[in-house]
mmCIF file of C-alpha atoms in Angstrom:
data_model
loop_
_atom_site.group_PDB
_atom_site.id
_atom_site.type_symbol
_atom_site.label_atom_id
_atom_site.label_comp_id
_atom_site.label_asym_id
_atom_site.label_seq_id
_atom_site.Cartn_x
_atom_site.Cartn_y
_atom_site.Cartn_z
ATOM 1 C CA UNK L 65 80.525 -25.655 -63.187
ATOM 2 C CA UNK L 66 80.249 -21.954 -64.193
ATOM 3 C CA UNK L 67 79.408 -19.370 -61.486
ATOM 4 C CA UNK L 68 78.433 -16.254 -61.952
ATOM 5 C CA UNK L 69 78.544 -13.762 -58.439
ATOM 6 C CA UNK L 70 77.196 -10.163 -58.426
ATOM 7 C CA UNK L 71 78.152 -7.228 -56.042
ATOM 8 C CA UNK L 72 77.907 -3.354 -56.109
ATOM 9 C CA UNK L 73 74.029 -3.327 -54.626
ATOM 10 C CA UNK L 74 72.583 -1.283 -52.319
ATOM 11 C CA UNK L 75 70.342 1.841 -51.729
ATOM 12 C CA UNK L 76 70.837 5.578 -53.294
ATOM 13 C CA UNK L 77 68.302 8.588 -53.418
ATOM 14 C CA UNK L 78 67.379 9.467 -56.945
ATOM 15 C CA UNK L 79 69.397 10.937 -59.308
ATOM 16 C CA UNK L 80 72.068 8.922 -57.965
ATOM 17 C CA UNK L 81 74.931 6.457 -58.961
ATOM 18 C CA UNK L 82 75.537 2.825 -58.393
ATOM 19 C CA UNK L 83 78.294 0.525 -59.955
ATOM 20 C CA UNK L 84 77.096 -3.338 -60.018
ATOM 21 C CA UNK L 85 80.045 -5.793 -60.940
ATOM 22 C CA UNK L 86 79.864 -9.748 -62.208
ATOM 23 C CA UNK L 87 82.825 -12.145 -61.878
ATOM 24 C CA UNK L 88 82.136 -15.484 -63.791
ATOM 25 C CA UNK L 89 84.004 -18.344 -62.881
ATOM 26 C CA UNK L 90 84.380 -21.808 -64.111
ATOM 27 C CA UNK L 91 86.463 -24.287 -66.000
ATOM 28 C CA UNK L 92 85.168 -23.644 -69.258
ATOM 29 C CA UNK L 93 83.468 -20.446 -68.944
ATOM 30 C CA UNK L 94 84.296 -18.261 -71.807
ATOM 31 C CA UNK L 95 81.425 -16.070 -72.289
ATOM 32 C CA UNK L 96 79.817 -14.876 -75.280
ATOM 33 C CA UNK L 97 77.383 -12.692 -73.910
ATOM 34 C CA UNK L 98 77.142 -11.415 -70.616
ATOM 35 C CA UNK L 99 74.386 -8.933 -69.174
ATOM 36 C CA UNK L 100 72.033 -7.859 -66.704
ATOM 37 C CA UNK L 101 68.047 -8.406 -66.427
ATOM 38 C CA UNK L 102 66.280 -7.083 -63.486
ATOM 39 C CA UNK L 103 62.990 -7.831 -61.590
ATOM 40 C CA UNK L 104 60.831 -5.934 -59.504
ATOM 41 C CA UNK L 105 58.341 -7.715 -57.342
ATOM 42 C CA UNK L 106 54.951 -7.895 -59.190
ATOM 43 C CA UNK L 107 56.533 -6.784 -62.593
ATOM 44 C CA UNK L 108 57.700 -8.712 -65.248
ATOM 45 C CA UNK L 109 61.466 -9.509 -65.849
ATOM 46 C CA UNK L 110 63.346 -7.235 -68.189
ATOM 47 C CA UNK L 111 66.182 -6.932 -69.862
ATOM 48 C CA UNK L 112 68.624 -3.975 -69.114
ATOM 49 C CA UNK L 113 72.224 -4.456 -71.008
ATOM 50 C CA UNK L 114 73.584 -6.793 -72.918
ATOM 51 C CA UNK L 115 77.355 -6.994 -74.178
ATOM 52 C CA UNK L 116 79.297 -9.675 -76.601
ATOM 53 C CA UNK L 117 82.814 -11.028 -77.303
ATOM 54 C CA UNK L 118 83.155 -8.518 -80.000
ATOM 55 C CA UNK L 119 82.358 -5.396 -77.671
ATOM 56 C CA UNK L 120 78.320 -4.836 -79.241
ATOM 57 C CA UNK L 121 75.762 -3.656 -76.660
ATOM 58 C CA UNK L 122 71.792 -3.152 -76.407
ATOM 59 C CA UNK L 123 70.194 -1.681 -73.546
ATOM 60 C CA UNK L 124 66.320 -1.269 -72.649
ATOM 61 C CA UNK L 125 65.043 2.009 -73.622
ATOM 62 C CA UNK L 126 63.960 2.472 -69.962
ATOM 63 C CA UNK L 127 68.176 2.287 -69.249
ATOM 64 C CA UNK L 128 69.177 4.271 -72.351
ATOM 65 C CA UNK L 129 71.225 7.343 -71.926
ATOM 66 C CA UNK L 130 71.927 6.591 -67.650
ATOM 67 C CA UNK L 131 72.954 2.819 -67.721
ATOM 68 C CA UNK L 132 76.510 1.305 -69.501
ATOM 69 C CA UNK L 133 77.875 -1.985 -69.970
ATOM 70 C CA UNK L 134 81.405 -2.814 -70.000
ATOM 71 C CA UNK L 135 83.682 -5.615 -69.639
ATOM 72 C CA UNK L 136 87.242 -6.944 -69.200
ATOM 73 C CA UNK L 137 89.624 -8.041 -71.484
ATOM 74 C CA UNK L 138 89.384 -11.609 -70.572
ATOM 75 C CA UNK L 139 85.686 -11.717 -70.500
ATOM 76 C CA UNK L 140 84.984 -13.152 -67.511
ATOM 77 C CA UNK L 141 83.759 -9.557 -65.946
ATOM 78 C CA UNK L 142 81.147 -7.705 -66.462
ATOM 79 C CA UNK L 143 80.182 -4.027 -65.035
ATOM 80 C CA UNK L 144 77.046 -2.008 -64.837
ATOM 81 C CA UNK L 145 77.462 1.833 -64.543
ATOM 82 C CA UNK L 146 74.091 3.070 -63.195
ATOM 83 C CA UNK L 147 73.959 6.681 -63.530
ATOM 84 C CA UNK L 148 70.903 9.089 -62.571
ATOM 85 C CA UNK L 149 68.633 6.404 -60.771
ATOM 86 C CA UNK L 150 65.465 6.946 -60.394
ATOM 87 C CA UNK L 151 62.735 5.116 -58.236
ATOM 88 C CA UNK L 152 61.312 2.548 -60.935
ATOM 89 C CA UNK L 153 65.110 1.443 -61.153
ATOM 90 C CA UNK L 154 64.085 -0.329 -57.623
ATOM 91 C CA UNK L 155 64.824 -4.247 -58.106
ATOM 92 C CA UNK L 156 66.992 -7.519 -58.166
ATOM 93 C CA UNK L 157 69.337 -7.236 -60.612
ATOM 94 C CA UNK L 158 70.579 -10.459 -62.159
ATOM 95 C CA UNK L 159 73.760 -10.825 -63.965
ATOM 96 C CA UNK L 160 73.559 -13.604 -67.200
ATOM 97 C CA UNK L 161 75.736 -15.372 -69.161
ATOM 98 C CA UNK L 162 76.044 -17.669 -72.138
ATOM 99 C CA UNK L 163 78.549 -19.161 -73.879
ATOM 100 C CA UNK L 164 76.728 -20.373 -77.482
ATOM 101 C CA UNK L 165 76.086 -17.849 -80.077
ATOM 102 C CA UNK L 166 72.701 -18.612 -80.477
ATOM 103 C CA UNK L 167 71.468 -14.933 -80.442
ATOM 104 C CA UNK L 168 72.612 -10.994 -80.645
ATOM 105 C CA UNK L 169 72.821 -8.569 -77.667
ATOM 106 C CA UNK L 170 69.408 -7.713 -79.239
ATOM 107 C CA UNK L 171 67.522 -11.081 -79.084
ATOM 108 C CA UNK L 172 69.174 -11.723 -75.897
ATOM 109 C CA UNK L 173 67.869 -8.639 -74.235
ATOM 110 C CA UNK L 174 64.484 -9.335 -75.602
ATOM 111 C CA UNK L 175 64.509 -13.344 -74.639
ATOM 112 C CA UNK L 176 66.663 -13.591 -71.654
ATOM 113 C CA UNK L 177 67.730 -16.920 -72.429
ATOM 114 C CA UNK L 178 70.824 -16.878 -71.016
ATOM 115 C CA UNK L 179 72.394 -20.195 -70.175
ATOM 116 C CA UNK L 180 73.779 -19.075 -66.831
ATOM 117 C CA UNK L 181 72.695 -16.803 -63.834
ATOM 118 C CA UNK L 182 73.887 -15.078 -60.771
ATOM 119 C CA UNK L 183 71.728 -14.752 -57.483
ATOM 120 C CA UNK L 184 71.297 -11.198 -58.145
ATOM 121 C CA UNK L 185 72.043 -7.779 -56.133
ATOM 122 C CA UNK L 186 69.389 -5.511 -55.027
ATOM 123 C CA UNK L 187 69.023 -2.186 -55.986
ATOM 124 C CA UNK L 188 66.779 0.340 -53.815
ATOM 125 C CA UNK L 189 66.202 3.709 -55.284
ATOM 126 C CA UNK L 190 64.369 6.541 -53.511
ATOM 127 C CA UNK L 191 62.995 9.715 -53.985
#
């Protein structure tokens, strides 16, 4: 069974920095892709960063330029450098994993049809 468990939430005043970590665990896990998607309540799901085996990223546009992904050597850990928050950062963020290749960071940002899923870590930003 493959478990994915988030930490690094919390609350920051804008402009500031949060670090969001995600440890998978499981017999088989290997990922392929790992990333984060975050919700807001009333707004739709979306995408933030997405990272592969091979090192390949995408981020949302909203994330582009504040937000990087990373990961360990032995893929099982992913990280999520938020820098210069701002307010409509505000929501659960989810980490997600699969282990097929059936898309690209890109498709996977886009989709969200990740195969796995943590129970998320919320993120409070305010002015």
């Amino acid at each position: 069974q493959v478990r994915l468990v988030e930490s690094g939430g919390g609350s920051v005043r804008s402009g500031g920095s949060l670090r969001l970590s995600c440890v998978g665990s499981g017999s088989t896990f290997a990922s392929y892709l790992m990333g984060w998607v975050r919700q807001a309540p009333g707004k739709k799901r979306e995408g933030v960063a997405v990272i592969d085996d091979a090192g390949s990223t995408s981020y949302a546009d909203s994330v582009k330029g504040r937000f990087t992904i990373s990961q360990d050597s032995a893929r099982n850990t992913v990280i999520l450098q938020m820098n210069d928050l701002k307010p409509e950062d505000t929501a659960m963020y989810y980490c997600a994993a699969d282990t097929s290749r059936r898309m690209t960071t890109s498709q996977a940002l886009a989709w969200q049809d990740f195969g796995f899923w943590g129970r998320g870590t919320q993120v409070t930003v305010s002015l």
